[in-house]
Coordinates of C-alpha atoms in Angstrom, one line a residue:
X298 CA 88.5 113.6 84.1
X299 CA 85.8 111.0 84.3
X300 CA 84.6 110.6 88.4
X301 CA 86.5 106.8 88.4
X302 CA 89.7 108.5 87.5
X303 CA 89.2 111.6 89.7
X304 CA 88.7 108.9 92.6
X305 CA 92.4 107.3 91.4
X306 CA 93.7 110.3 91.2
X307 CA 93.0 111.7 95.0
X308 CA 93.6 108.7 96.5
X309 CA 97.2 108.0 94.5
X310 CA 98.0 111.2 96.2
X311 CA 97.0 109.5 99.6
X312 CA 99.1 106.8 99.1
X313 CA 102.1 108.7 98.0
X314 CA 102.0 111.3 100.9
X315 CA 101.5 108.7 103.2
X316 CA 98.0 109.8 104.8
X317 CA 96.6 106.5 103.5
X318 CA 97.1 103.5 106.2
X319 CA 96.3 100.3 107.7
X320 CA 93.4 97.6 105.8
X321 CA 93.5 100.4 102.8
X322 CA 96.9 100.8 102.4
X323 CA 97.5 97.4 101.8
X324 CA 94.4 97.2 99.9
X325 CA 95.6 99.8 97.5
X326 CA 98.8 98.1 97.5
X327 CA 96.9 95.1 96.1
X328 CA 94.9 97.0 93.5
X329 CA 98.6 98.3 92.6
X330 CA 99.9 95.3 91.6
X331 CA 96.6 94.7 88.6
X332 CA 95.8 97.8 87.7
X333 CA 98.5 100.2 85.1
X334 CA 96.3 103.3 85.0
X335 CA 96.5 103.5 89.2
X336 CA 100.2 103.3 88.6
X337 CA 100.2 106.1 86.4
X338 CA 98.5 108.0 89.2
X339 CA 101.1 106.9 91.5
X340 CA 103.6 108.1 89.2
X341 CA 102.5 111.4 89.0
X342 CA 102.1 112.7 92.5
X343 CA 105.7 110.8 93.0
X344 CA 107.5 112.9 90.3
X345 CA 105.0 116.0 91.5
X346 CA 105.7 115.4 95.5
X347 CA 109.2 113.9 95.6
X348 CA 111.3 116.7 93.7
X349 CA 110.3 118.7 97.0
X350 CA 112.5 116.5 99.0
X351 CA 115.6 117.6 97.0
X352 CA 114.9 121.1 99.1
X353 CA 115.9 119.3 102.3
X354 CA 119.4 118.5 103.9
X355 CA 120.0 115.1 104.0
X356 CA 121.0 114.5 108.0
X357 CA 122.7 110.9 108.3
X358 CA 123.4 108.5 111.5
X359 CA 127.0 109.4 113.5
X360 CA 129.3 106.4 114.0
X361 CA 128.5 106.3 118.2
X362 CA 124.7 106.1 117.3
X363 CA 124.8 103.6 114.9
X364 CA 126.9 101.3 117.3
X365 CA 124.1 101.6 120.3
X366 CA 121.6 100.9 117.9
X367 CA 123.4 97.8 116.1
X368 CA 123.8 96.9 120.0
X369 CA 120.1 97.0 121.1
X370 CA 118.9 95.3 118.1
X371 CA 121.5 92.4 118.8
X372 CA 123.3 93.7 115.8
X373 CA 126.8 93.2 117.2
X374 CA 129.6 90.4 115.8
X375 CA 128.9 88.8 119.1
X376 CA 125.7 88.2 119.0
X377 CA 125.5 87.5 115.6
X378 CA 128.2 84.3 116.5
X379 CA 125.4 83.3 119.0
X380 CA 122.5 83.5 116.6
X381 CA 121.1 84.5 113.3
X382 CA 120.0 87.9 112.8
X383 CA 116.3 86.3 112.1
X384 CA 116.3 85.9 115.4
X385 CA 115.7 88.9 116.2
X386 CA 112.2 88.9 116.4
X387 CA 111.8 92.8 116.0
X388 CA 108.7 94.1 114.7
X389 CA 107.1 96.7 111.7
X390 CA 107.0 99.4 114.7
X391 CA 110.7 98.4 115.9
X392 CA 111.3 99.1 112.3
X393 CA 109.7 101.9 111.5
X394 CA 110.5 103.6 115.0
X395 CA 114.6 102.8 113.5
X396 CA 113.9 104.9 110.5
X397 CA 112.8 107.8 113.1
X398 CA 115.6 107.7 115.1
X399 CA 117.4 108.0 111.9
X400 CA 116.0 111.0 110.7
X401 CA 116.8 113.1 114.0
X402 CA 121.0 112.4 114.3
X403 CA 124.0 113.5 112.9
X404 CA 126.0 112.5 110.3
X405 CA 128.5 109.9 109.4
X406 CA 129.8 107.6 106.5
X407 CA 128.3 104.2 106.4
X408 CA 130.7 101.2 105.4
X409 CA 129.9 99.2 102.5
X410 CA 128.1 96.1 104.5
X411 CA 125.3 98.5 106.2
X412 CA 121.9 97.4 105.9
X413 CA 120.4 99.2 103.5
X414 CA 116.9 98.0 103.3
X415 CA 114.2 96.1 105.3
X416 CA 111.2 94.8 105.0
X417 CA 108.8 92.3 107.8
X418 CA 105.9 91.0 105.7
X419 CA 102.8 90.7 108.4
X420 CA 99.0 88.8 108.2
X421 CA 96.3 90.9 109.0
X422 CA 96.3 90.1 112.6
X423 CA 99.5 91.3 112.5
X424 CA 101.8 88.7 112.8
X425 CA 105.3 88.5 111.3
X426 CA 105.4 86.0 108.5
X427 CA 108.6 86.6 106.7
X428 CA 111.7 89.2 107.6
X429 CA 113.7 90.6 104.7
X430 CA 117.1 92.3 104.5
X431 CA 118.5 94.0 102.1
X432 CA 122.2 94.1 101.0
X433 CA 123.5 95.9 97.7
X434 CA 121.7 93.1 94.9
X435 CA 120.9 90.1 97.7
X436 CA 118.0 89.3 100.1
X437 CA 118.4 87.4 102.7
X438 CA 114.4 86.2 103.7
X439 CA 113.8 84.1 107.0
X440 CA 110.1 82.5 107.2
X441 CA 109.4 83.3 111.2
X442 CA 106.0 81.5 111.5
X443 CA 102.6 81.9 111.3
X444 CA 102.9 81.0 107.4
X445 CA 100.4 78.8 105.9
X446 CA 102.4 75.6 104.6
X447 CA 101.6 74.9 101.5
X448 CA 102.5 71.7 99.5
X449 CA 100.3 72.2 96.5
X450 CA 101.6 76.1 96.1
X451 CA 104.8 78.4 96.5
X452 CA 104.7 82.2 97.7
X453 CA 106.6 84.5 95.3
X454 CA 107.8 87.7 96.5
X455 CA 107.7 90.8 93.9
X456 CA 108.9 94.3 94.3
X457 CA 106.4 97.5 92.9
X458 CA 108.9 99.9 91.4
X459 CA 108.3 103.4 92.1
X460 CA 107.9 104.4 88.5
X461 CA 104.9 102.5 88.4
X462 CA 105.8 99.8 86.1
X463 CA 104.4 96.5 86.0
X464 CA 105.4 94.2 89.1
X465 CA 108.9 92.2 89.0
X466 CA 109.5 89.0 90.1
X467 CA 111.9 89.0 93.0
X468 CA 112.0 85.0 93.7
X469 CA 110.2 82.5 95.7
X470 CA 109.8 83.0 99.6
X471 CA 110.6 80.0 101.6
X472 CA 107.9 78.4 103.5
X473 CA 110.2 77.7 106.4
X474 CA 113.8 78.2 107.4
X475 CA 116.2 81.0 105.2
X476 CA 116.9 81.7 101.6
X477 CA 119.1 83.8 100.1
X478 CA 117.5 85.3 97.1
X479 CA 120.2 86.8 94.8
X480 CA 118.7 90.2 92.0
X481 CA 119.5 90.5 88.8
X482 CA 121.8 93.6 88.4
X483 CA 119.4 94.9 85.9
X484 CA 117.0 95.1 88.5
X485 CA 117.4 98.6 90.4
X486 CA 116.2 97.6 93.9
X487 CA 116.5 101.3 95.0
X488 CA 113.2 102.0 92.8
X489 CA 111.4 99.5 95.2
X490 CA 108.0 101.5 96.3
X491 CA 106.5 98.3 97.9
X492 CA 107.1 94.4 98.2
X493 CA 104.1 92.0 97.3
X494 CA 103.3 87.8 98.5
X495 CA 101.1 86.2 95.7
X496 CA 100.5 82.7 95.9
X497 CA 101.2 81.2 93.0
X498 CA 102.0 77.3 91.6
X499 CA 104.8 75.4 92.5
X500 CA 107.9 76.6 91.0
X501 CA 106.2 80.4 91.0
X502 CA 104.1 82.1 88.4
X503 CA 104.2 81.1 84.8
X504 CA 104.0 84.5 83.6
X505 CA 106.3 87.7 84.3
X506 CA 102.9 89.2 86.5
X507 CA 101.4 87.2 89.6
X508 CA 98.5 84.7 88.6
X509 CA 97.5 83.5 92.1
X510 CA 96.0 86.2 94.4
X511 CA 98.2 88.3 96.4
X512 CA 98.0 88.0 99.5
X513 CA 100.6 90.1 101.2
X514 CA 101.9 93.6 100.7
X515 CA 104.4 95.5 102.8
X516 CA 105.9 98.4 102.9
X517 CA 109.9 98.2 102.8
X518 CA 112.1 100.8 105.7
X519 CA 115.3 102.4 104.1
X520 CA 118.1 102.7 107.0

């Protein structure tokens, strides 16, 4: 193994344990969407790391703790005839604090219309640009602010499936306001390791890979 792939190699395992964060993180993120043989890396600490998660119980949210979270996160039917859920204005760390709470309760049965997935797309000073939910094959993607309007381009949104395959297009982003971005079913959104913002021409990329730099890469919380 030569000393560029060695370098792949260790920090592939970085990325999939999770050790890797911040500026590099995304970085790699970047170098993730160009590069097949750093995918294959990914790949093979993912099918190496992962099958160790089969070893562990699977410990799910109970019905009372769901509610009181649905509440503080403005979540309820109520509010949701008051405003939009984008208006929520919750953060990565409100996010990613969610997913902890989650992982320390007891089980229940979620209905069919629970979030499953999402995603808040952030600059580097860490502002929120876009927020993204997931439900079964359809995003629903509100542009909060703090994106660069752009007459002469578009930014398209494309997901990095865990297998390490080559980037697929999810859609375009709107600049401002909501859109509701409706997957393919041959698409398997569950594979989704990552989410990436390329700016591309109007009307999105020409090709089935980005052409314009990306600019953006997130992580994406499972609930």
């Amino acid at each position: 193994m030569s000393d560029k792939t060695e370098i792949q190699h260790q920090l592939a395992a970085r990325y999939v344990i999770g050790s890797m964060r911040g500026g590099a993180r995304k970085r790699f993120m970047r170098l993730l969407m160009t590069t097949p043989a750093l995918r294959e890396h990914v790949t093979f600490w993912e099918q190496h790391l992962y099958a160790l998660t089969d070893t562990v119980p699977e410990r799910e949210v109970s019905p009372k703790v769901w509610n009181q979270i649905e509440r503080r996160l403005g979540w309820t039917q109520a509010e949701q005839s008051r405003n939009t859920w984008w208006l929520w204005g919750f953060s990565a760390a409100a996010a990613l604090l969610l997913l902890n709470l989650l992982t320390f309760v007891a089980p229940f049965t979620p209905t069919p219309q629970a979030i499953e997935r999402v995603a808040v797309v952030q600059n580097d000073d860490a502002q929120t640009l876009w927020l993204i939910k997931q439900q079964g094959q359809t995003l629903m993607v509100n542009a909060v602010g703090n994106i660069e309007q752009r007459a002469d381009a578009d930014y398209q949104l494309w997901m990095l499936p865990q297998s390490g395959s080559a980037p697929i297009s999810l859609g375009l982003l709107p600049q401002q306001g909501e859109r509701v971005l409706t997957i393919d079913t041959q698409i398997n959104l569950n594979d989704v390791a990552a989410l990436a913002v390329s700016r591309e021409p109007l009307g999105g990329s020409p090709l089935d890979v980005p052409t314009g730099p990306v600019v953006f890469v997130t992580d994406i919380v499972i609930l």
